[in-house]
mmCIF file of C-alpha atoms in Angstrom:
data_model
loop_
_atom_site.group_PDB
_atom_site.id
_atom_site.type_symbol
_atom_site.label_atom_id
_atom_site.label_comp_id
_atom_site.label_asym_id
_atom_site.label_seq_id
_atom_site.Cartn_x
_atom_site.Cartn_y
_atom_site.Cartn_z
ATOM 1 C CA MET A 244 20.720 -1.147 -18.039
ATOM 2 C CA GLU A 245 17.747 0.946 -18.853
ATOM 3 C CA ASN A 246 19.000 4.334 -19.750
ATOM 4 C CA ASP A 247 16.771 5.665 -17.361
ATOM 5 C CA GLY A 248 18.841 6.930 -14.813
ATOM 6 C CA THR A 249 17.444 3.973 -12.269
ATOM 7 C CA LEU A 250 19.447 3.310 -9.355
ATOM 8 C CA ALA A 251 21.512 0.499 -9.565
ATOM 9 C CA HIS A 252 24.862 -0.581 -8.581
ATOM 10 C CA PRO A 253 27.395 -3.359 -9.369
ATOM 11 C CA ASP A 254 27.247 -6.360 -6.708
ATOM 12 C CA ARG A 255 30.574 -7.887 -5.227
ATOM 13 C CA ARG A 256 30.475 -10.036 -8.512
ATOM 14 C CA GLY A 257 30.311 -6.741 -10.632
ATOM 15 C CA GLU A 258 26.250 -7.271 -11.587
ATOM 16 C CA VAL A 259 24.397 -4.509 -11.628
ATOM 17 C CA VAL A 260 21.550 -4.945 -8.796
ATOM 18 C CA ALA A 261 18.837 -2.672 -8.092
ATOM 19 C CA MET A 262 18.777 -0.001 -5.140
ATOM 20 C CA SER A 263 15.929 1.627 -3.130
ATOM 21 C CA GLU A 264 14.311 4.537 -4.760
ATOM 22 C CA ALA A 265 13.907 5.711 -0.835
ATOM 23 C CA GLU A 266 17.186 6.711 -0.867
ATOM 24 C CA THR A 267 17.484 10.413 0.393
ATOM 25 C CA THR A 268 17.957 13.087 -1.634
ATOM 26 C CA ARG A 269 19.948 16.340 -0.900
ATOM 27 C CA GLU A 270 20.397 19.147 -3.093
ATOM 28 C CA ILE A 271 23.287 20.100 -5.264
ATOM 29 C CA SER A 272 24.225 23.517 -5.564
ATOM 30 C CA SER A 273 26.273 24.596 -8.428
ATOM 31 C CA GLU A 274 29.088 26.128 -6.054
ATOM 32 C CA GLU A 275 29.704 22.280 -4.924
ATOM 33 C CA VAL A 276 30.435 21.253 -8.669
ATOM 34 C CA CYS A 277 33.639 21.818 -10.727
ATOM 35 C CA ILE A 278 33.263 21.175 -14.236
ATOM 36 C CA LEU A 279 36.541 19.454 -15.367
ATOM 37 C CA ILE A 280 37.649 19.527 -19.114
ATOM 38 C CA PRO A 281 40.631 17.988 -20.064
ATOM 39 C CA THR A 282 41.945 19.510 -23.369
ATOM 40 C CA LEU A 283 44.757 19.481 -26.242
ATOM 41 C CA ASP A 284 44.674 21.541 -29.087
ATOM 42 C CA GLU A 285 41.007 22.773 -28.628
ATOM 43 C CA ALA A 286 40.886 26.348 -29.806
ATOM 44 C CA ALA A 287 38.103 25.851 -32.220
ATOM 45 C CA THR A 288 35.723 24.402 -29.232
ATOM 46 C CA ILE A 289 36.775 25.275 -25.916
ATOM 47 C CA GLY A 290 35.232 28.837 -25.334
ATOM 48 C CA ASP A 291 31.761 28.022 -26.743
ATOM 49 C CA VAL A 292 31.809 24.936 -24.205
ATOM 50 C CA ILE A 293 32.646 27.203 -21.356
ATOM 51 C CA ASP A 294 30.037 29.678 -21.925
ATOM 52 C CA GLY A 295 27.750 26.811 -22.307
ATOM 53 C CA PHE A 296 28.417 25.619 -18.746
ATOM 54 C CA HIS A 297 28.527 29.483 -17.409
ATOM 55 C CA GLU A 298 24.986 29.633 -19.388
ATOM 56 C CA GLN A 299 23.349 26.506 -17.122
ATOM 57 C CA GLY A 300 24.917 28.336 -14.087
ATOM 58 C CA TYR A 301 28.212 26.383 -13.501
ATOM 59 C CA GLY A 302 31.107 29.000 -12.786
ATOM 60 C CA ASN A 303 33.790 26.967 -11.519
ATOM 61 C CA VAL A 304 35.189 25.456 -14.793
ATOM 62 C CA VAL A 305 38.482 24.000 -14.627
ATOM 63 C CA VAL A 306 40.692 23.207 -17.952
ATOM 64 C CA ILE A 307 43.357 20.940 -17.650
ATOM 65 C CA ASP A 308 45.315 21.486 -20.595
ATOM 66 C CA GLY A 309 48.072 18.786 -22.040
ATOM 67 C CA GLY A 310 50.433 21.493 -23.695
ATOM 68 C CA SER A 311 48.130 22.426 -26.656
ATOM 69 C CA GLU A 312 50.161 24.160 -29.279
ATOM 70 C CA ASP A 313 47.371 26.295 -30.507
ATOM 71 C CA ASP A 314 45.272 28.941 -28.352
ATOM 72 C CA THR A 315 43.412 26.536 -26.191
ATOM 73 C CA GLN A 316 44.899 27.845 -23.003
ATOM 74 C CA GLU A 317 44.389 31.631 -23.748
ATOM 75 C CA ILE A 318 40.957 31.369 -25.110
ATOM 76 C CA ALA A 319 40.091 29.098 -21.979
ATOM 77 C CA SER A 320 41.228 31.846 -19.667
ATOM 78 C CA GLU A 321 39.500 34.758 -21.726
ATOM 79 C CA HIS A 322 35.951 32.835 -20.946
ATOM 80 C CA GLY A 323 36.742 32.579 -17.225
ATOM 81 C CA ALA A 324 38.188 29.321 -16.940
ATOM 82 C CA GLN A 325 40.692 28.299 -14.427
ATOM 83 C CA VAL A 326 43.709 26.866 -16.721
ATOM 84 C CA LEU A 327 46.147 23.959 -15.497
ATOM 85 C CA VAL A 328 48.473 23.162 -17.604
ATOM 86 C CA GLN A 329 49.274 19.335 -16.836
ATOM 87 C CA SER A 330 52.893 17.745 -15.572
ATOM 88 C CA GLY A 331 52.965 14.872 -17.694
ATOM 89 C CA ASN A 332 51.382 13.414 -20.771
ATOM 90 C CA GLY A 333 47.927 11.983 -21.539
ATOM 91 C CA LYS A 334 43.952 12.426 -20.527
ATOM 92 C CA GLY A 335 44.224 9.988 -18.010
ATOM 93 C CA GLN A 336 47.471 11.791 -15.859
ATOM 94 C CA ALA A 337 45.544 15.118 -16.585
ATOM 95 C CA VAL A 338 42.113 14.102 -14.698
ATOM 96 C CA ARG A 339 44.075 12.514 -11.544
ATOM 97 C CA GLU A 340 46.052 15.603 -11.635
ATOM 98 C CA ALA A 341 43.095 17.847 -11.790
ATOM 99 C CA VAL A 342 41.318 16.196 -9.362
ATOM 100 C CA ASP A 343 44.210 16.712 -6.605
ATOM 101 C CA TYR A 344 43.717 20.456 -7.427
ATOM 102 C CA ILE A 345 39.592 20.476 -6.657
ATOM 103 C CA ASP A 346 38.256 21.573 -3.667
ATOM 104 C CA VAL A 347 34.697 20.907 -4.181
ATOM 105 C CA PRO A 348 32.722 17.653 -3.240
ATOM 106 C CA TYR A 349 31.719 16.736 -6.916
ATOM 107 C CA VAL A 350 32.778 16.863 -10.545
ATOM 108 C CA LEU A 351 31.560 16.906 -13.694
ATOM 109 C CA MET A 352 33.890 15.872 -16.287
ATOM 110 C CA VAL A 353 33.321 16.921 -20.330
ATOM 111 C CA ASP A 354 35.523 16.731 -23.420
ATOM 112 C CA GLY A 355 36.593 19.942 -24.987
ATOM 113 C CA ASP A 356 35.366 19.392 -28.332
ATOM 114 C CA GLY A 357 32.157 20.612 -28.373
ATOM 115 C CA THR A 358 30.336 17.055 -28.989
ATOM 116 C CA TYR A 359 29.066 17.025 -25.338
ATOM 117 C CA ASP A 360 25.988 19.320 -24.468
ATOM 118 C CA PRO A 361 26.124 21.259 -21.313
ATOM 119 C CA ALA A 362 22.169 21.209 -20.977
ATOM 120 C CA ASP A 363 22.733 17.771 -19.674
ATOM 121 C CA ALA A 364 24.546 19.074 -16.869
ATOM 122 C CA ASP A 365 21.849 18.633 -14.301
ATOM 123 C CA VAL A 366 20.755 15.546 -15.933
ATOM 124 C CA MET A 367 24.528 14.125 -15.125
ATOM 125 C CA LEU A 368 24.438 15.624 -11.643
ATOM 126 C CA GLU A 369 20.782 14.656 -10.552
ATOM 127 C CA PRO A 370 21.862 10.843 -9.688
ATOM 128 C CA LEU A 371 24.579 11.940 -7.379
ATOM 129 C CA SER A 372 21.967 13.736 -5.172
ATOM 130 C CA ARG A 373 20.466 10.435 -4.589
ATOM 131 C CA GLY A 374 23.323 8.852 -3.476
ATOM 132 C CA TYR A 375 25.052 7.824 -6.742
ATOM 133 C CA GLU A 376 28.953 8.210 -6.616
ATOM 134 C CA HIS A 377 29.530 7.711 -10.398
ATOM 135 C CA VAL A 378 27.417 8.708 -13.296
ATOM 136 C CA ILE A 379 28.305 7.838 -17.247
ATOM 137 C CA GLY A 380 26.660 9.721 -19.902
ATOM 138 C CA ASN A 381 24.992 7.443 -22.583
ATOM 139 C CA ARG A 382 25.906 8.862 -26.073
ATOM 140 C CA PHE A 383 23.855 5.875 -27.952
ATOM 141 C CA ALA A 384 20.639 7.402 -26.294
ATOM 142 C CA ASP A 385 20.466 10.658 -28.147
ATOM 143 C CA MET A 386 23.102 10.692 -31.126
ATOM 144 C CA ASP A 387 23.442 12.473 -34.402
ATOM 145 C CA ASP A 388 23.610 10.587 -37.369
ATOM 146 C CA ASP A 389 27.248 11.885 -38.268
ATOM 147 C CA ALA A 390 28.273 12.113 -34.974
ATOM 148 C CA MET A 391 30.475 8.815 -34.688
ATOM 149 C CA LYS A 392 31.852 7.223 -37.921
ATOM 150 C CA ALA A 393 30.998 3.600 -38.786
ATOM 151 C CA LEU A 394 34.333 2.184 -37.694
ATOM 152 C CA ASN A 395 34.103 4.164 -34.555
ATOM 153 C CA GLY A 396 30.525 2.737 -33.729
ATOM 154 C CA PHE A 397 31.473 -0.590 -34.432
ATOM 155 C CA GLY A 398 34.603 -0.420 -32.045
ATOM 156 C CA ASN A 399 32.440 1.071 -29.427
ATOM 157 C CA ARG A 400 30.420 -1.865 -29.735
ATOM 158 C CA MET A 401 32.444 -4.056 -29.211
ATOM 159 C CA ILE A 402 34.446 -2.773 -26.481
ATOM 160 C CA ASN A 403 31.052 -2.484 -24.433
ATOM 161 C CA ARG A 404 30.152 -6.163 -25.171
ATOM 162 C CA SER A 405 33.671 -7.149 -23.988
ATOM 163 C CA PHE A 406 33.366 -4.979 -21.162
ATOM 164 C CA ARG A 407 30.175 -6.656 -20.357
ATOM 165 C CA PHE A 408 31.428 -10.050 -20.733
ATOM 166 C CA ILE A 409 34.775 -9.840 -18.923
ATOM 167 C CA HIS A 410 33.996 -7.630 -16.154
ATOM 168 C CA GLY A 411 30.283 -8.550 -15.397
ATOM 169 C CA ALA A 412 28.727 -5.174 -15.629
ATOM 170 C CA ASP A 413 26.566 -3.260 -18.209
ATOM 171 C CA TYR A 414 27.177 0.566 -18.395
ATOM 172 C CA ASP A 415 26.258 0.967 -21.919
ATOM 173 C CA ASP A 416 28.911 3.307 -23.114
ATOM 174 C CA ILE A 417 31.971 2.791 -20.989
ATOM 175 C CA LEU A 418 34.151 5.221 -23.512
ATOM 176 C CA SER A 419 31.849 8.005 -22.514
ATOM 177 C CA GLY A 420 33.704 11.391 -21.972
ATOM 178 C CA TYR A 421 30.886 12.849 -19.972
ATOM 179 C CA ARG A 422 31.084 11.806 -16.534
ATOM 180 C CA ALA A 423 30.014 12.936 -13.044
ATOM 181 C CA PHE A 424 31.350 11.595 -9.717
ATOM 182 C CA THR A 425 32.044 12.347 -6.057
ATOM 183 C CA VAL A 426 35.683 13.324 -5.421
ATOM 184 C CA ASP A 427 35.403 10.836 -2.539
ATOM 185 C CA SER A 428 34.789 8.027 -5.122
ATOM 186 C CA PHE A 429 37.573 9.029 -7.227
ATOM 187 C CA ARG A 430 40.062 8.951 -4.391
ATOM 188 C CA ARG A 431 39.404 5.217 -3.898
ATOM 189 C CA LEU A 432 39.996 4.235 -7.398
ATOM 190 C CA SER A 433 43.428 2.591 -8.347
ATOM 191 C CA LEU A 434 44.124 4.475 -11.507
ATOM 192 C CA ASP A 435 47.168 4.504 -13.390
ATOM 193 C CA SER A 436 46.146 5.025 -16.786
ATOM 194 C CA ASP A 437 47.769 8.031 -18.633
ATOM 195 C CA GLY A 438 45.808 7.999 -21.921
ATOM 196 C CA PHE A 439 42.417 7.550 -23.345
ATOM 197 C CA THR A 440 42.198 4.422 -21.495
ATOM 198 C CA ILE A 441 41.135 6.395 -18.466
ATOM 199 C CA GLU A 442 37.340 5.851 -18.685
ATOM 200 C CA THR A 443 37.795 2.247 -19.486
ATOM 201 C CA GLU A 444 39.981 1.970 -16.208
ATOM 202 C CA LEU A 445 37.471 4.111 -14.637
ATOM 203 C CA ALA A 446 34.387 1.752 -15.520
ATOM 204 C CA VAL A 447 36.373 -1.430 -14.269
ATOM 205 C CA GLU A 448 37.461 0.392 -11.005
ATOM 206 C CA CYS A 449 34.059 1.053 -10.470
ATOM 207 C CA VAL A 450 33.078 -2.563 -10.559
ATOM 208 C CA LYS A 451 36.161 -3.524 -8.721
ATOM 209 C CA HIS A 452 35.828 -1.151 -5.345
ATOM 210 C CA GLY A 453 31.664 -1.122 -5.781
ATOM 211 C CA ILE A 454 31.285 2.323 -6.416
ATOM 212 C CA GLU A 455 27.390 3.058 -7.073
ATOM 213 C CA THR A 456 27.413 3.721 -10.644
ATOM 214 C CA THR A 457 24.331 4.316 -13.068
ATOM 215 C CA VAL A 458 24.163 5.408 -16.818
ATOM 216 C CA VAL A 459 21.990 8.437 -17.906
ATOM 217 C CA PRO A 460 20.783 9.406 -21.551
ATOM 218 C CA ILE A 461 22.472 12.204 -23.101
ATOM 219 C CA SER A 462 22.781 13.889 -26.732
ATOM 220 C CA TYR A 463 25.884 13.702 -28.420
ATOM 221 C CA SER A 464 26.934 15.950 -31.680
ATOM 222 C CA ALA A 465 29.046 15.748 -34.577
ATOM 223 C CA ARG A 466 32.568 17.000 -33.657
ATOM 224 C CA PRO A 467 32.959 20.713 -35.692
ATOM 225 C CA GLU A 468 34.548 20.838 -39.002
ATOM 226 C CA GLU A 469 37.303 23.094 -37.798
ATOM 227 C CA SER A 470 38.163 21.089 -34.929
ATOM 228 C CA GLU A 471 40.299 17.550 -35.438
ATOM 229 C CA THR A 472 40.080 14.516 -32.878
ATOM 230 C CA ASN A 473 43.096 13.479 -31.269
ATOM 231 C CA LEU A 474 41.849 9.668 -31.130
ATOM 232 C CA HIS A 475 43.075 7.105 -33.458
ATOM 233 C CA PRO A 476 40.436 4.634 -33.833
ATOM 234 C CA ILE A 477 42.496 1.369 -34.772
ATOM 235 C CA LYS A 478 45.786 2.369 -32.362
ATOM 236 C CA ASP A 479 43.474 3.306 -29.652
ATOM 237 C CA GLY A 480 40.872 0.942 -29.801
ATOM 238 C CA GLY A 481 43.381 -1.677 -29.566
ATOM 239 C CA THR A 482 45.324 -0.444 -26.781
ATOM 240 C CA ILE A 483 41.173 -0.177 -24.771
ATOM 241 C CA ILE A 484 41.022 -3.867 -25.784
ATOM 242 C CA LEU A 485 44.175 -4.908 -23.988
ATOM 243 C CA ALA A 486 43.626 -2.667 -21.161
ATOM 244 C CA LEU A 487 39.876 -4.259 -20.348
ATOM 245 C CA TYR A 488 41.818 -7.800 -20.565
ATOM 246 C CA SER A 489 44.980 -6.628 -18.578
ATOM 247 C CA LEU A 490 42.760 -5.078 -15.799
ATOM 248 C CA ALA A 491 40.873 -8.325 -15.240
ATOM 249 C CA LYS A 492 43.851 -9.553 -13.513
ATOM 250 C CA THR A 493 42.743 -8.076 -10.428
ATOM 251 C CA ASN A 494 39.305 -7.401 -11.088
ATOM 252 C CA ASN A 495 38.247 -11.032 -12.769
ATOM 253 C CA PRO A 496 41.148 -12.931 -12.234
ATOM 254 C CA LEU A 497 38.875 -16.287 -12.871
ATOM 255 C CA PHE A 498 38.680 -14.962 -16.482
ATOM 256 C CA TYR A 499 42.018 -13.701 -16.822
ATOM 257 C CA PHE A 500 43.980 -16.775 -15.740
ATOM 258 C CA GLY A 501 41.308 -19.268 -17.039
ATOM 259 C CA SER A 502 41.844 -17.895 -20.727
ATOM 260 C CA LEU A 503 45.395 -18.178 -20.500
ATOM 261 C CA GLY A 504 44.942 -21.786 -19.011
ATOM 262 C CA VAL A 505 42.272 -22.739 -21.558
ATOM 263 C CA SER A 506 44.986 -21.498 -24.283
ATOM 264 C CA GLY A 507 47.666 -23.922 -22.729
ATOM 265 C CA ILE A 508 45.511 -26.575 -22.722
ATOM 266 C CA GLY A 509 44.120 -26.197 -26.206
ATOM 267 C CA ALA A 510 47.691 -25.751 -27.644
ATOM 268 C CA GLY A 511 48.806 -28.595 -25.519
ATOM 269 C CA SER A 512 46.264 -30.974 -26.818
ATOM 270 C CA VAL A 513 46.917 -29.723 -30.393
ATOM 271 C CA VAL A 514 50.432 -30.717 -30.183
ATOM 272 C CA ALA A 515 49.574 -34.034 -28.477
ATOM 273 C CA ALA A 516 47.151 -35.137 -31.000
ATOM 274 C CA TYR A 517 49.919 -34.550 -33.584
ATOM 275 C CA VAL A 518 52.450 -36.520 -31.821
ATOM 276 C CA LEU A 519 50.017 -39.404 -31.557
ATOM 277 C CA TRP A 520 48.718 -38.955 -35.219
ATOM 278 C CA GLN A 521 52.114 -39.261 -36.243
ATOM 279 C CA TRP A 522 52.779 -42.331 -34.204
ATOM 280 C CA VAL A 523 49.653 -44.047 -35.336
ATOM 281 C CA GLN A 524 49.988 -43.500 -39.037
ATOM 282 C CA TYR A 525 53.747 -43.002 -39.730
ATOM 283 C CA GLY A 526 55.094 -45.167 -36.475
ATOM 284 C CA GLN A 527 57.439 -42.124 -35.726
ATOM 285 C CA GLY A 528 57.851 -40.526 -32.546
ATOM 286 C CA HIS A 529 58.337 -37.122 -31.410
ATOM 287 C CA GLU A 530 59.851 -37.316 -27.610
ATOM 288 C CA ILE A 531 60.392 -33.541 -27.445
ATOM 289 C CA LEU A 532 57.280 -32.270 -28.796
ATOM 290 C CA ALA A 533 55.239 -34.796 -26.675
ATOM 291 C CA LEU A 534 57.619 -33.226 -23.633
ATOM 292 C CA VAL A 535 56.098 -29.449 -25.264
ATOM 293 C CA SER A 536 52.356 -30.923 -25.083
ATOM 294 C CA ALA A 537 52.607 -32.131 -21.504
ATOM 295 C CA ALA A 538 54.025 -28.966 -20.383
ATOM 296 C CA GLY A 539 51.547 -26.718 -22.218
ATOM 297 C CA ILE A 540 48.935 -28.917 -20.802
ATOM 298 C CA LEU A 541 50.008 -28.773 -17.073
ATOM 299 C CA LEU A 542 50.891 -25.096 -17.201
ATOM 300 C CA GLY A 543 47.276 -24.510 -18.484
ATOM 301 C CA VAL A 544 45.790 -26.634 -15.583
ATOM 302 C CA GLN A 545 47.646 -24.904 -12.919
ATOM 303 C CA LEU A 546 46.663 -21.339 -14.612
ATOM 304 C CA LEU A 547 43.452 -22.502 -14.002
ATOM 305 C CA MET A 548 43.554 -23.557 -10.610
ATOM 306 C CA PHE A 549 45.485 -20.369 -10.002
ATOM 307 C CA GLY A 550 42.560 -18.082 -11.170
ATOM 308 C CA VAL A 551 39.937 -20.348 -9.022
ATOM 309 C CA LEU A 552 42.105 -19.638 -5.996
ATOM 310 C CA SER A 553 42.532 -15.931 -6.999
ATOM 311 C CA ASP A 554 38.673 -15.487 -7.647
ATOM 312 C CA MET A 555 37.892 -16.886 -4.084
ATOM 313 C CA LEU A 556 40.784 -14.249 -2.696
ATOM 314 C CA VAL A 557 39.356 -11.151 -4.460
ATOM 315 C CA THR A 558 35.569 -12.029 -3.530
ATOM 316 C CA LEU A 559 36.799 -12.763 -0.096
ATOM 317 C CA HIS A 560 38.864 -8.803 0.004
ATOM 318 C CA ARG A 561 35.617 -7.440 -1.689
ATOM 319 C CA GLU A 562 33.632 -8.793 1.147
ATOM 320 C CA GLN A 563 35.648 -7.414 3.775
ATOM 321 C CA ARG A 564 36.069 -4.192 2.125
ATOM 322 C CA ARG A 565 32.341 -3.666 1.787
ATOM 323 C CA ARG A 566 31.949 -4.448 5.668
ATOM 324 C CA LEU A 567 34.780 -2.179 6.522
ATOM 325 C CA GLU A 568 32.727 0.771 4.510
ATOM 326 C CA GLN A 569 29.534 -0.225 5.808
ATOM 327 C CA ILE A 570 31.107 0.102 9.661
ATOM 328 C CA THR A 571 32.784 3.116 8.878
ATOM 329 C CA ARG A 572 29.404 4.669 6.926
ATOM 330 C CA GLU A 573 27.504 3.816 10.171
ATOM 331 C CA HIS A 574 30.268 4.826 12.791
ATOM 332 C CA ARG A 575 30.109 8.382 10.848
ATOM 333 C CA GLU A 576 26.415 8.280 10.933
ATOM 334 C CA THR A 577 26.362 8.059 14.876
ATOM 335 C CA ARG A 578 29.085 10.614 15.271
ATOM 336 C CA SER A 579 26.831 13.020 13.331
ATOM 337 C CA ASP A 580 23.497 12.135 15.192
ATOM 338 C CA SER A 581 25.482 12.612 18.475
ATOM 339 C CA GLU A 582 27.057 15.764 17.742
ATOM 340 C CA PRO A 583 24.143 18.068 18.215
ATOM 341 C CA ASP A 584 23.272 16.286 21.895
ATOM 342 C CA ASP A 585 26.943 17.214 22.594
ATOM 343 C CA ARG A 586 26.800 20.957 22.514
#
């Protein structure tokens, strides 16, 4: 997908398809937007981040803090933000808890580390005015040379390629912490991630539930020297890859169960080849290994069949959900059009 905010959304297979530019555009006022900032020990940067959004005209700033041991909460409060202390742990839990508190229709979520530019707020929110429900800021469109270490950059690109391959949609930068979305669309998602995998889960759920999503270019700066990251590249990167794979269970079951099935067939075939070679070469029989190979192959075939059937059920479920949502929208539009006439 090009990074120009072109209207597009995932179809029922998760592929990105174009939408019409003729969509009705509605103005979004700053009073309808909540700036949501999850924090953990961001005392060095949180004040400037909040001030930056105030300068852009966004006064409704909510900081959801994960129990910082520094002065993050006090500084955020002094700079005019509403400060909430999450009841659990992890960024994902913080975001879910904060959205339940928010009473405006739009949310602009951003990290509190000073790497994202508040001046990009209007760029992030503009697609929502055209009918989009979720917007991702693409950091790679305008990134400072020293904003991301080589290992982090490699890991991000590998994760994005994996997401594209497994889940069938190209969102360019699924790990971006700069997101804009409607509260209504967020509440339709099935989110249970607690940590840094929240961005990954958001991207997968947008594909799974057909949330109209687009990507826009943003700038991304290096983290200030006095600010320390809470991200561990190897540990968290591995967790994100595992999350991508496990989430395919309900979003792309053919890939999930198919990969397990192919692995079972492959392993069983290797053992069977070894048993055959031993019998031909030395005349030795390995009955137990033969049974193991047969079990592996049969299990693999069953998993493949299960993956095909599950994929058919998921596709049918998505189609039925889309039709129900269309009927609901048409009903709301009809009721809205008839209200003036009933007065």
